[in-house]
Short mmCIF file of C-alpha atoms in Angstrom, two decimals:
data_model
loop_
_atom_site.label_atom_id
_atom_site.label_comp_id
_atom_site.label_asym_id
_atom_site.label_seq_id
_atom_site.Cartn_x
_atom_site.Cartn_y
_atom_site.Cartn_z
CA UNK Z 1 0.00 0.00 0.00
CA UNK Z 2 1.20 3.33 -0.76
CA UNK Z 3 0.16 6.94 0.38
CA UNK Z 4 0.18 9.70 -1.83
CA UNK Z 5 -0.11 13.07 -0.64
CA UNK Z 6 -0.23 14.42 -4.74
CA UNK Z 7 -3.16 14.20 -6.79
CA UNK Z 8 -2.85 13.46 -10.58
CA UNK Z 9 -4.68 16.04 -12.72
CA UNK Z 10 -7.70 15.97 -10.11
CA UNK Z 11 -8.39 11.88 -11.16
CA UNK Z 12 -9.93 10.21 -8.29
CA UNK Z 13 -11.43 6.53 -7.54
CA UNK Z 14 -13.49 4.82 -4.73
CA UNK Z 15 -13.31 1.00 -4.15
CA UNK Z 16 -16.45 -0.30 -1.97
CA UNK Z 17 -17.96 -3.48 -2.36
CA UNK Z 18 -19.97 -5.79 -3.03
CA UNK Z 19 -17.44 -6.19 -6.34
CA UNK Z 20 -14.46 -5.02 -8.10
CA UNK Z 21 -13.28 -6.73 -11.14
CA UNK Z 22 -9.72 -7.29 -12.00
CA UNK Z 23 -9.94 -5.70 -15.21
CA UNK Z 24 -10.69 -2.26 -12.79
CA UNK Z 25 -8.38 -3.09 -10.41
CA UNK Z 26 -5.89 -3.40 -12.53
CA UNK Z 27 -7.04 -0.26 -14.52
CA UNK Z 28 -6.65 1.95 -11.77
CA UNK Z 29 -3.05 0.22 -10.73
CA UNK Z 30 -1.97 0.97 -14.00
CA UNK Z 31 -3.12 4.24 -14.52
CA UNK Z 32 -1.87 5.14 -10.81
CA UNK Z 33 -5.73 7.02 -10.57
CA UNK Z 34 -5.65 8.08 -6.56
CA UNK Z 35 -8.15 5.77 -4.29
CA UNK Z 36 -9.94 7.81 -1.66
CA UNK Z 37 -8.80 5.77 1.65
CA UNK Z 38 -11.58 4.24 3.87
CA UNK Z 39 -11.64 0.34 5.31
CA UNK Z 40 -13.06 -0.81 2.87
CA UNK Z 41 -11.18 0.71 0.27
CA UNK Z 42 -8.18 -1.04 1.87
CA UNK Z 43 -9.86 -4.41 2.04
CA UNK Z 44 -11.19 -4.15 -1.70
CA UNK Z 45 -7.62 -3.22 -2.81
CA UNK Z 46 -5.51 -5.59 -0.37
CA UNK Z 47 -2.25 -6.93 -2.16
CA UNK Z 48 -2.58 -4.29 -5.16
CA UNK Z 49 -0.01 -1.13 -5.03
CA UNK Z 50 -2.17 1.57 -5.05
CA UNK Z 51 -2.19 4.91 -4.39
CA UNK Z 52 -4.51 6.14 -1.50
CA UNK Z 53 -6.05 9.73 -0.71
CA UNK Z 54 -7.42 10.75 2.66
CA UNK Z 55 -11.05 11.65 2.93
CA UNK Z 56 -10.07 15.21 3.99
CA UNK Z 57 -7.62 15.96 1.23
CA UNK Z 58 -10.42 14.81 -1.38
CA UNK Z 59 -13.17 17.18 0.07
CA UNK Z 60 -10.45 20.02 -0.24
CA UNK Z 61 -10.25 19.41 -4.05
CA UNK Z 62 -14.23 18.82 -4.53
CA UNK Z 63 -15.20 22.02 -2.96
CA UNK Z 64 -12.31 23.79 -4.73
CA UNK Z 65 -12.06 22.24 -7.91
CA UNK Z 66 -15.31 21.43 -10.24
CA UNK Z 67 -13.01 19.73 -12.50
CA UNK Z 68 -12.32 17.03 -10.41
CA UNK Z 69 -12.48 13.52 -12.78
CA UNK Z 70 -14.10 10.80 -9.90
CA UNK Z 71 -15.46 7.45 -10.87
CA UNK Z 72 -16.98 4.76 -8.43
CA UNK Z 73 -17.64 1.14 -9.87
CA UNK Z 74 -20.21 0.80 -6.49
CA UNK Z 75 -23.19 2.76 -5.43
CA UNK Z 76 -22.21 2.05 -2.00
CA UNK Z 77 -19.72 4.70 -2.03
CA UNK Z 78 -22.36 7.37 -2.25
CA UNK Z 79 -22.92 7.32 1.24
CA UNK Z 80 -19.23 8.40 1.92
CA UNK Z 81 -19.83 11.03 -0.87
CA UNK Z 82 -23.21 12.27 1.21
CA UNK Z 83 -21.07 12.27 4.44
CA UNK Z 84 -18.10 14.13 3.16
CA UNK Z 85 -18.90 15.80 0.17
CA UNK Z 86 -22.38 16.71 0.40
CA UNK Z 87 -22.75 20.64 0.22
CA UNK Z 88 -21.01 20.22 -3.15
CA UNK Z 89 -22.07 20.53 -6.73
CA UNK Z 90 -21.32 16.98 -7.03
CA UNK Z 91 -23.09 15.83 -4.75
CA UNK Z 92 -26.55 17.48 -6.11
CA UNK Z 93 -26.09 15.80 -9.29
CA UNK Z 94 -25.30 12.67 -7.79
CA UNK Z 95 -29.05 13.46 -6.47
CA UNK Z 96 -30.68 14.59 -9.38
CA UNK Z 97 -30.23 10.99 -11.33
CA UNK Z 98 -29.98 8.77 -7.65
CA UNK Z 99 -33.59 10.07 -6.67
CA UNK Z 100 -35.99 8.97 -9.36
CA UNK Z 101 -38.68 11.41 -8.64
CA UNK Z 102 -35.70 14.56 -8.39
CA UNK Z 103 -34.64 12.94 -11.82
CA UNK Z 104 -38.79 12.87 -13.15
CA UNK Z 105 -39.00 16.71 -12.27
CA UNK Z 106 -35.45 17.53 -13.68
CA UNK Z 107 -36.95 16.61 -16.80
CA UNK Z 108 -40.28 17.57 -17.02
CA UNK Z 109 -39.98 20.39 -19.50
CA UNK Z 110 -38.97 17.97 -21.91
CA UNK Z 111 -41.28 15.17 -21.32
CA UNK Z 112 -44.21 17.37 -19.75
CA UNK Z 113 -46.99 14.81 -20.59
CA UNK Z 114 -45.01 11.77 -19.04
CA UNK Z 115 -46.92 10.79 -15.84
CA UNK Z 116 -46.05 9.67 -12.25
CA UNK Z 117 -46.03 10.52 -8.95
CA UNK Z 118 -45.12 9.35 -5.10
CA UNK Z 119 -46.57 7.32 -2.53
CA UNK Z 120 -45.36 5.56 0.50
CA UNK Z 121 -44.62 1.98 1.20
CA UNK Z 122 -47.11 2.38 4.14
CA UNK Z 123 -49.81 3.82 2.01
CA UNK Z 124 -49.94 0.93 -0.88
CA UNK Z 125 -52.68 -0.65 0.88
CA UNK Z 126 -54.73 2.94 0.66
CA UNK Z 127 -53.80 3.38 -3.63
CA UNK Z 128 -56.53 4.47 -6.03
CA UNK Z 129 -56.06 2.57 -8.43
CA UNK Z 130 -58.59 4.21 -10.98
CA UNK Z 131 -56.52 7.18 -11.15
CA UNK Z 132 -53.50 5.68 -12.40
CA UNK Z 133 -52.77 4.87 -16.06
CA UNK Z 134 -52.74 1.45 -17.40
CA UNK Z 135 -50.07 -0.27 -17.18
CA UNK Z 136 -47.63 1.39 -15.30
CA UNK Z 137 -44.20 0.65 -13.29
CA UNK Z 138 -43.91 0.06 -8.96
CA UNK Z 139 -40.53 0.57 -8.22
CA UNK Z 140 -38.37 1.98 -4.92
CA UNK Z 141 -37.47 5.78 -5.80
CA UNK Z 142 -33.70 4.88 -4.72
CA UNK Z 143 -32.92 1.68 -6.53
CA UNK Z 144 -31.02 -0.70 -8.08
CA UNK Z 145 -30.72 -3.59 -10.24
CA UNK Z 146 -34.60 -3.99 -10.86
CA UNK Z 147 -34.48 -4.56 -7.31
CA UNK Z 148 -38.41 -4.19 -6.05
CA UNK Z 149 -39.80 -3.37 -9.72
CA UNK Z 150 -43.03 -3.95 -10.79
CA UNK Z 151 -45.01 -3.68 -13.79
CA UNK Z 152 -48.81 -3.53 -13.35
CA UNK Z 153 -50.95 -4.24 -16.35
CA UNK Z 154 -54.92 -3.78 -14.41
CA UNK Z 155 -56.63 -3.18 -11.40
CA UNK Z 156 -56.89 -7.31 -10.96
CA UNK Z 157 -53.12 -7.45 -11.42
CA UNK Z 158 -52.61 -4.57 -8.85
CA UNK Z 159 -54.63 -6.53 -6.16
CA UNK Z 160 -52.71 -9.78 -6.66
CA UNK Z 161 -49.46 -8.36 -6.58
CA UNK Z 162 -49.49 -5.32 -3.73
CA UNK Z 163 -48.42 -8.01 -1.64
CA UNK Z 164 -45.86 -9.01 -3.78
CA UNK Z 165 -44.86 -5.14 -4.13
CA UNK Z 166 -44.45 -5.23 -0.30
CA UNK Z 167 -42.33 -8.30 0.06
CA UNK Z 168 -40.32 -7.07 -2.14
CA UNK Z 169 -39.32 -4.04 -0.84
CA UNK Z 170 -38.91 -4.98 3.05
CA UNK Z 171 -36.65 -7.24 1.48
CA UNK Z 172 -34.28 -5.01 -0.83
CA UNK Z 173 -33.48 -3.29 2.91
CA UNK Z 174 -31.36 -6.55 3.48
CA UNK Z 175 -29.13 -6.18 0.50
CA UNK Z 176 -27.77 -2.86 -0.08
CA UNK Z 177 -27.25 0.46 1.95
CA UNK Z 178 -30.37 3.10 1.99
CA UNK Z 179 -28.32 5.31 -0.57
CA UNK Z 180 -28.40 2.68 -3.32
CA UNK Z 181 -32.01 1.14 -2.48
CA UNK Z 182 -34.41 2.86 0.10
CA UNK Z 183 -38.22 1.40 -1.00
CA UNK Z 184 -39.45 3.34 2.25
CA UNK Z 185 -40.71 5.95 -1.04
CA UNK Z 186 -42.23 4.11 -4.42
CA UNK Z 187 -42.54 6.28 -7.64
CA UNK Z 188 -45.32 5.33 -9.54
CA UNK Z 189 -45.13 6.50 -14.04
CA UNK Z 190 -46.09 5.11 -17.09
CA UNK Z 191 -44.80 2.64 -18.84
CA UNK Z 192 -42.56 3.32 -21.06
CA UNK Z 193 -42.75 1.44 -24.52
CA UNK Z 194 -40.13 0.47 -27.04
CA UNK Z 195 -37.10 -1.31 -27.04
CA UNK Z 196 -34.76 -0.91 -24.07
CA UNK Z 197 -31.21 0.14 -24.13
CA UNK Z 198 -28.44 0.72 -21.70
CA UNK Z 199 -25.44 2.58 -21.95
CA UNK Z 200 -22.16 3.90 -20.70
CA UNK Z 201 -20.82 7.62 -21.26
CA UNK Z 202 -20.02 10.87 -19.71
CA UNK Z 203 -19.84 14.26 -19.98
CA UNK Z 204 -16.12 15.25 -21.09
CA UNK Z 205 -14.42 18.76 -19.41
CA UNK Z 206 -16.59 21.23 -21.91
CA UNK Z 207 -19.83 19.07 -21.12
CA UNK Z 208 -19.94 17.37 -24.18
CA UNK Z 209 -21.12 13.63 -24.38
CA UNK Z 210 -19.44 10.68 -24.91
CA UNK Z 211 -20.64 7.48 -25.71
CA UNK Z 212 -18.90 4.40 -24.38
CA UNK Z 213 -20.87 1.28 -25.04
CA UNK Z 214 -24.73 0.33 -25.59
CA UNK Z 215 -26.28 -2.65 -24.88
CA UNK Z 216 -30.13 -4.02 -25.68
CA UNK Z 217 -31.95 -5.20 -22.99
CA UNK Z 218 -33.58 -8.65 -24.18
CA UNK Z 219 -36.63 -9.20 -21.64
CA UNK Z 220 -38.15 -12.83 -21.97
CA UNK Z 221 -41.81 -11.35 -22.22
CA UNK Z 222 -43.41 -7.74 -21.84
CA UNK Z 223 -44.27 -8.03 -18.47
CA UNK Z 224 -40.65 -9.23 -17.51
CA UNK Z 225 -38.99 -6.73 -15.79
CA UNK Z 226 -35.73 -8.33 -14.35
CA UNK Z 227 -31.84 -7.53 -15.63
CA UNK Z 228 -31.21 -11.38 -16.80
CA UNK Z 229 -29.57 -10.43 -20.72
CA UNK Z 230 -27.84 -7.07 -21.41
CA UNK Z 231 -26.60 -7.48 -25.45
CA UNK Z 232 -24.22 -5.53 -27.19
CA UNK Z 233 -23.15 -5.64 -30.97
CA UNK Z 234 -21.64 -3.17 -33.28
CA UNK Z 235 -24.92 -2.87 -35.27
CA UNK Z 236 -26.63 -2.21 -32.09
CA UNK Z 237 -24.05 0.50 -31.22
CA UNK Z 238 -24.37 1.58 -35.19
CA UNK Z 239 -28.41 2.33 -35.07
CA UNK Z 240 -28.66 3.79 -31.45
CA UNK Z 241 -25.36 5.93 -31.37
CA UNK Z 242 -27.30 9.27 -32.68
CA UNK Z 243 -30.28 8.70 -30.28
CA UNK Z 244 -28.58 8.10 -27.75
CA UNK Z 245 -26.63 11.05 -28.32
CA UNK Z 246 -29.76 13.28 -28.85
CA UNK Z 247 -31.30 12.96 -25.58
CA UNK Z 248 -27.40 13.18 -24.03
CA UNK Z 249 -26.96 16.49 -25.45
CA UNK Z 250 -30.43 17.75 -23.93
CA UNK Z 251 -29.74 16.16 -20.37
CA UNK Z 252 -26.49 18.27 -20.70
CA UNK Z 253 -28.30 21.16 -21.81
CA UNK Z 254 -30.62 20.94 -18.13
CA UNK Z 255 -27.80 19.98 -15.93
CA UNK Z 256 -24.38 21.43 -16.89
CA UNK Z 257 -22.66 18.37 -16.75
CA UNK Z 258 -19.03 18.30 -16.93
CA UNK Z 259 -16.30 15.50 -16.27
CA UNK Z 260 -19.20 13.32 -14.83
CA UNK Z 261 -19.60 9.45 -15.92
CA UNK Z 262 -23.16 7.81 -16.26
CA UNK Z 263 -24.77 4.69 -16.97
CA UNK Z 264 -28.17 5.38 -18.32
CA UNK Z 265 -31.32 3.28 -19.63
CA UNK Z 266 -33.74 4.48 -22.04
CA UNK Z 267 -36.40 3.20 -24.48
CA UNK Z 268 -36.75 3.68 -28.42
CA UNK Z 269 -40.30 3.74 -29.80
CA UNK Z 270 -40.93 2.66 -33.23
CA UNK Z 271 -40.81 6.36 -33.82
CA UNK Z 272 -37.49 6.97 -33.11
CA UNK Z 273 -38.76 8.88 -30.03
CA UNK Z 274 -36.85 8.77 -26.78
CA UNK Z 275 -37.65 7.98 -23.11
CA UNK Z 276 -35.45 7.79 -20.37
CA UNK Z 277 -35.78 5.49 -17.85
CA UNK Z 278 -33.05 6.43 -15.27
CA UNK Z 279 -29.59 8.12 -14.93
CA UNK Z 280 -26.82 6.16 -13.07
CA UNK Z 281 -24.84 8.82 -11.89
CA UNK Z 282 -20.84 8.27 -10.90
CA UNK Z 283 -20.16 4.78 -12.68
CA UNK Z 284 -20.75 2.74 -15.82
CA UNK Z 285 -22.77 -0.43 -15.35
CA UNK Z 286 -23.20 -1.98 -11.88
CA UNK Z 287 -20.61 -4.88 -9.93
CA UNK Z 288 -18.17 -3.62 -12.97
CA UNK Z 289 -20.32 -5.23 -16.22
CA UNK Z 290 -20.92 -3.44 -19.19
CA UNK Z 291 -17.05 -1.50 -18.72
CA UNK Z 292 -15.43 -5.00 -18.45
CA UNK Z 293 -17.85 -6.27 -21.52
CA UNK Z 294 -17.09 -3.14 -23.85
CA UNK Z 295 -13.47 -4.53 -23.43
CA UNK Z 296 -14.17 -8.06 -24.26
CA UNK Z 297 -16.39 -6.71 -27.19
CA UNK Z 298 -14.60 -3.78 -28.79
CA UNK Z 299 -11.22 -3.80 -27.50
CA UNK Z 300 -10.93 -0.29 -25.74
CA UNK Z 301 -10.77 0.24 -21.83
CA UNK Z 302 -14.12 2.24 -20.75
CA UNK Z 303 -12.67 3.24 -17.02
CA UNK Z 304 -9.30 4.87 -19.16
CA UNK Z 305 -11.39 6.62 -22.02
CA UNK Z 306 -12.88 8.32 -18.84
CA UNK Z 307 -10.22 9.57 -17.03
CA UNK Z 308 -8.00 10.39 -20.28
CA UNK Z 309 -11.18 12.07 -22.05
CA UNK Z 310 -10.93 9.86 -24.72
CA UNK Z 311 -13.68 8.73 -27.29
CA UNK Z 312 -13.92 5.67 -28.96
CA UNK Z 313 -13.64 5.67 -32.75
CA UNK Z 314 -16.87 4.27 -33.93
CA UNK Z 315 -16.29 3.91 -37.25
CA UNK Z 316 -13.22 2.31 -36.84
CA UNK Z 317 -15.15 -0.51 -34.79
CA UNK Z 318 -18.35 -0.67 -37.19
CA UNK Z 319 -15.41 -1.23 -39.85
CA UNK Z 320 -13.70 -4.23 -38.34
CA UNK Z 321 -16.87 -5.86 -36.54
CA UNK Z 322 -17.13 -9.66 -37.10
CA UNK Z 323 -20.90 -10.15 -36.27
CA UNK Z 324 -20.33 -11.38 -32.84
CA UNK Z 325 -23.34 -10.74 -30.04
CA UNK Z 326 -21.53 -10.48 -26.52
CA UNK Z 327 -23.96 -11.32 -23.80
CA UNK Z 328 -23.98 -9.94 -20.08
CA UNK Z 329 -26.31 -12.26 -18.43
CA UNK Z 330 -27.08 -11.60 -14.87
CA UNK Z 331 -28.00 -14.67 -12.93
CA UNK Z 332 -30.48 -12.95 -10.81
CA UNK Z 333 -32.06 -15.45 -8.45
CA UNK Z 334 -35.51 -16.43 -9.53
CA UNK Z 335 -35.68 -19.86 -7.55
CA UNK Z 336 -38.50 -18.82 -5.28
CA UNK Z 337 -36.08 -20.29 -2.65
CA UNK Z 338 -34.08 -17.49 -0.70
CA UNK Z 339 -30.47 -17.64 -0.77
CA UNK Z 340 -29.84 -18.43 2.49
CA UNK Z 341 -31.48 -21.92 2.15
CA UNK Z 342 -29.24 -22.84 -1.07
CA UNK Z 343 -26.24 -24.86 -0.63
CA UNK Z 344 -24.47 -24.54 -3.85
CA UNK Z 345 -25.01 -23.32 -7.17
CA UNK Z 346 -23.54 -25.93 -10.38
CA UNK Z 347 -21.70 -22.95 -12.02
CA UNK Z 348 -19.79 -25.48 -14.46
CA UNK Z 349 -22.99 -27.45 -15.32
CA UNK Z 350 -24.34 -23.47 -16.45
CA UNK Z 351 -21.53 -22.81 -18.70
CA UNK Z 352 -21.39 -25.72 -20.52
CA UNK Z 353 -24.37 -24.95 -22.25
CA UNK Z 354 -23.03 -22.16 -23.99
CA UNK Z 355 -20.52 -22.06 -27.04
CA UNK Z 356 -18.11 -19.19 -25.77
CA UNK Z 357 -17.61 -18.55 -22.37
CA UNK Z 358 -15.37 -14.91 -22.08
CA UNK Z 359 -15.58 -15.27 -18.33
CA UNK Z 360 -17.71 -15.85 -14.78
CA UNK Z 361 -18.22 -14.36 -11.71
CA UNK Z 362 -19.27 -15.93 -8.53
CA UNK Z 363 -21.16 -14.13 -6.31
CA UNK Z 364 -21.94 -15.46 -2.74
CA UNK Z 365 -25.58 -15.64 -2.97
CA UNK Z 366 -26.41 -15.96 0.49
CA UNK Z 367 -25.65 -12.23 0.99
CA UNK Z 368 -26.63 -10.84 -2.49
CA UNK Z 369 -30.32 -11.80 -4.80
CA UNK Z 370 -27.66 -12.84 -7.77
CA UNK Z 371 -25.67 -16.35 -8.05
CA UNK Z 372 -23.32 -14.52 -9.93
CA UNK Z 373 -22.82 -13.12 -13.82
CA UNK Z 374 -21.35 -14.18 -17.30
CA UNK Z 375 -19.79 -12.89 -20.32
CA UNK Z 376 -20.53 -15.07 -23.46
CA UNK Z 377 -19.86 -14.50 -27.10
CA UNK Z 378 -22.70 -15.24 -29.10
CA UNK Z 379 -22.70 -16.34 -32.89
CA UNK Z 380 -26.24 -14.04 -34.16
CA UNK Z 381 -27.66 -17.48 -35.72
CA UNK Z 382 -27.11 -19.63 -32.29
CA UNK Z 383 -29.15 -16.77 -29.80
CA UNK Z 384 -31.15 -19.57 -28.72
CA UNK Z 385 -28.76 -20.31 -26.04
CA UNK Z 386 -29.62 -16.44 -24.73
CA UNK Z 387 -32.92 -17.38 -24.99
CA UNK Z 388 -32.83 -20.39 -23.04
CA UNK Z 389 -30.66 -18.79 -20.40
CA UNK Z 390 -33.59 -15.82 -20.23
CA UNK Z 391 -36.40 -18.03 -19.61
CA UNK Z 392 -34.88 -20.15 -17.26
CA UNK Z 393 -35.36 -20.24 -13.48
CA UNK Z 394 -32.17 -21.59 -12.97
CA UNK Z 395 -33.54 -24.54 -10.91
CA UNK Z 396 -31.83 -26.87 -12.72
CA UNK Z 397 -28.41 -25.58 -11.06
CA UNK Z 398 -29.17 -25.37 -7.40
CA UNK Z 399 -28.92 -27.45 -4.91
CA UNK Z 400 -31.22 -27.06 -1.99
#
């Protein structure tokens, strides 16, 4: 472990868990980006020569410096941010995308016709349901990873699954720190139609936007809601790139973004029309995913294009692009059987069933809702193995 009492151009990094990759770890070793200092910091980094910061020097630099390039790979560090940092300018946009219903009213000019609203988790019981549109989205108004989300197609529907809605939530509290997921506040809104998309970028230091990545979300049916498949190709990239771009350069346009990565998710009508459906703010995708993937996919490091300003070269990529699909899939646990009560998970049984494995992560699903995640390269005429793997329950590969 090292100490360093110098900051490099204002480039700073947290390390929290519940996951860093090695492709990050090793990013930031390489790159010798600063690591603000806390335990956990130290026992996410352990073994790795890295250069720490302490948690006074870096509020000296926020409140002084605007220009200040900070990435997190975990949500969890925002409560560290709140403590320390959170009179600053950072910190309020931090807010504006981490609170769903500040994020709603942020852009309300734009979409002025898009509808929700607020309620309680001890009000749910008390809901008219005749004055809400049809169908529309539960979900925690500080969340993450689909983590308590809902979709509610009818009044029926809405009485069968409050309870469900409830459940849910009390149990998200288990999982992750108030600042990443607090259900004790639900946002109710539309639902958004079209075909979802996720992607990395940021805002560069004259608050222009950069794309990094984009990746389709495949859902297994319209009322599925969950994270399972996240796809990325270069022709997805190729016909999403100037939409995506379009609705960066008017969130710029509201916020004054500058230096600031974001992971966001948004929906493409048959129109071409755009809706956002939330702003990540701080990091790329979440436990270190789409970054790692873009690297596996197109060949350039996400976390460095960040912190050296640099944009990939798009055509370039498009040029050289072999036809592969590469596949996050998130092995979300969908057993019915809480974690807790599972003894093992057949991890090698999983990947055999697929025809090229880039790489998987265990998780230890007693403490997390996820057995773990995988990388897989995809040939675009063998995507029945993504489809199998996004209807499954993953029964088959526990053992109780």
């Amino acid at each position: 472990m090292a100490e360093s009492n110098k900051i490099d151009s204002f480039k700073l990094t947290f390390l929290d868990e519940p996951f860093a990759s090695e492709f990050f770890l090793q990013t930031i070793e390489n790159l010798r980006i600063p690591v603000i200092q806390t335990p956990k910091s130290l026992e996410v980094g352990k073994g790795r020569n890295l250069l720490y910061l302490s948690g006074e020097k870096i509020t000296e630099v926020v409140e002084h410096h605007e220009g200040a390039l900070i990435y997190t790979h975990s949500e969890n560090s925002i409560e560290w941010i709140e403590n320390y940092l959170g009179k600053t300018k950072f910190y309020s946009s931090i807010q504006y995308f981490k609170n769903k219903v500040l994020f709603r009213n942020l852009l309300r000019e734009i979409y002025p016709e898009f509808f929700f609203t607020t309620v309680r988790l001890d009000e749910i019981e008390s809901i008219d349901i005749s004055m809400l549109p049809m169908p529309f989205i539960v979900k925690p108004a500080v969340g993450f990873l689909s983590l308590g989300v809902m979709r509610i197609n009818s009044e029926s529907d809405w009485n069968r699954s409050k309870k469900q809605v409830l459940k849910d939530c009390i149990a998200v509290k288990n999982f992750f720190p108030s600042c990443v997921v607090d259900s004790s506040t639900l946002i109710i809104e539309e639902y958004i139609s079209g075909e979802e998309y996720a992607s990395d970028c940021y805002f560069d230091q004259e608050g222009n936007p950069v794309v990094l990545s984009v990746f389709k979300h495949v859902f297994a049916s319209g009322d599925d809601v969950s994270d399972r498949v996240y796809t990325t190709s270069a022709e997805i990239v190729k016909s999403t790139l100037p939409h995506i771009e379009s609705f960066l350069q008017n969130l710029g346009k509201k916020t004054g973004l500058k230096n600031f990565p974001l992971h966001i998710e948004i929906r493409v009508s048959e129109e071409n029309e755009i809706m956002p459906i939330e702003v990540n703010p701080v990091r790329f995708g979440g436990w270190c995913t789409t970054a790692d993937m873009s690297f596996y996919s197109y060949g350039f490091n996400p976390y460095e294009y960040f912190f050296s300003c640099t944009k990939p070269d798009w055509p370039e990529i498009f040029r050289r692009d072999k036809g592969f699909l590469y596949s996050i899939i998130v092995l979300d646990n969908r057993t019915g059987i809480s974690g807790g009560k599972i003894r093992s998970f057949n991890y090698k049984k999983l990947t055999r069933e697929f025809e090229y494995l880039l790489e998987v992560r265990e998780v230890d699903f007693s403490k997390h809702p996820v057995f773990g995640f995988m990388f897989v390269r995809t040939r675009e005429d063998n995507f029945d193995e993504i489809i199998r793997i996004l209807q499954s329950d993953l029964m088959d590969y526990i053992t109780i």
